[in-house]
Amino acid sequence: MRRGSRAFAAAVTVSALIAAPAPAFAAGPPMGHAGLQNRLDRVVAAGAVGAIAEVRRKHDLWRGASGAAEYGTTRPVPIDSRFRIGSVTKTFVAVVVLQLVAEGRLRLDDTVFPGRAVTVRHLLGHTSGVPDYRPTLPMPPSPGFFANRWRTWTPDELIGRVATLPPVFEEPGSKFDYSNTNYLLLGKIIENVTGHPYAKEIERRVTGPLRLRGTSLPGTSPRLRGPHPHGYVPGETGLVDLTEMNPSVMGAGGEMISTTADLQRFLARLLGGHLLPDRLLAKMKTPGTATRDYGLGLSWWTTSCGLRVYGNDGDALAYQTWTFATEDASRLVTVAVTPDFTADLDDAVEAFVDAAICAD
């Protein structure tokens, strides 16, 4: 559910290089819409079936597509496509948890397990040491993965797969270790506190009020409704269409579907202080450890022009998503790709994001 891996999660954040204050902004050369299209074409050439992107800079908006909506065809990717956003889901979940904190219904320092000092804060920031259930599951191209394609998983089943495993490290808060199990647990905490499933709380508190009409939490529904590109994973004899699958295996760690426009509206409203009090938004942007640029459901990195961008990225196997914005949300970039698995797309996409943010 986090990108940069051929599995549901990777243990690497977008960047681990920010140790000093960012330098002053130094704008790059002008880049018009044709330049952005050329950069997106490079992403597809690096190893994708198709890609879409949305770039907002000051008063300028560009939406573009490249490659094909379906492997082996020339059908263009719809600009208004829906796609699986993987671990970007975690930022939505984190917002709901922090809203409950703001309401006094939950505390960041509330402990989660009897006899072990894992707190809500540790779950949000991946510093709990709770093992990730993802490595216990078969992954493509294993036949076992495809045998589970339509299976409905409950959070308890997935959490139970690591219940008897020792913690990744003994002292919660001492290290960063990316674990999707953390967010399955947070989904259960939301339900315990509110009496409603986490999906209903996200809809009630975030997607509904923000009118994110292209965003959904599918639960166990395998379909991508509305315009969308097909997504693929590697099989034993080539790419296998995985556009439809039961997303319950990702749950609160990565089940959501969205659009470039919706993700940018969500991120702009979040960074603009419209979803959380300032003190809790500041905690989202505070690293949990000195070695990772990851706070409470939010990550960041510094571009080549010295601007820090905040957001998240997600890997839903057949779909990979990046959405980042400057702190004042004056510049936003969202990219969604359907990889062909001939290469890792991280460098190509991050070059696109960097150029789009930094161009004058």
PDB file of C-alpha atoms in Angstrom, residues 29-39 57 60 62 359-360:
ATOM      1  CA  PRO A  29      13.497  27.588 -15.901  1.00  0.00           C
ATOM      2  CA  PRO A  30       9.962  28.295 -17.136  1.00  0.00           C
ATOM      3  CA  MET A  31       7.976  25.162 -17.967  1.00  0.00           C
ATOM      4  CA  GLY A  32       4.753  25.448 -19.906  1.00  0.00           C
ATOM      5  CA  HIS A  33       2.143  22.800 -20.525  1.00  0.00           C
ATOM      6  CA  ALA A  34       4.130  21.275 -23.377  1.00  0.00           C
ATOM      7  CA  GLY A  35       7.089  20.842 -21.038  1.00  0.00           C
ATOM      8  CA  LEU A  36       4.917  19.136 -18.445  1.00  0.00           C
ATOM      9  CA  GLN A  37       3.540  16.789 -21.088  1.00  0.00           C
ATOM     10  CA  ASN A  38       7.060  15.934 -22.191  1.00  0.00           C
ATOM     11  CA  ARG A  39       8.025  15.159 -18.603  1.00  0.00           C
ATOM     12  CA  ARG A  57       0.941  26.489  -9.811  1.00  0.00           C
ATOM     13  CA  ASP A  60      -2.244  27.887 -13.652  1.00  0.00           C
ATOM     14  CA  TRP A  62      -2.560  21.602 -16.179  1.00  0.00           C
ATOM     15  CA  ALA A 359       9.584  25.558 -12.670  1.00  0.00           C
ATOM     16  CA  ASP A 360       8.928  29.261 -12.708  1.00  0.00           C
TER      17      ASP A 360
END
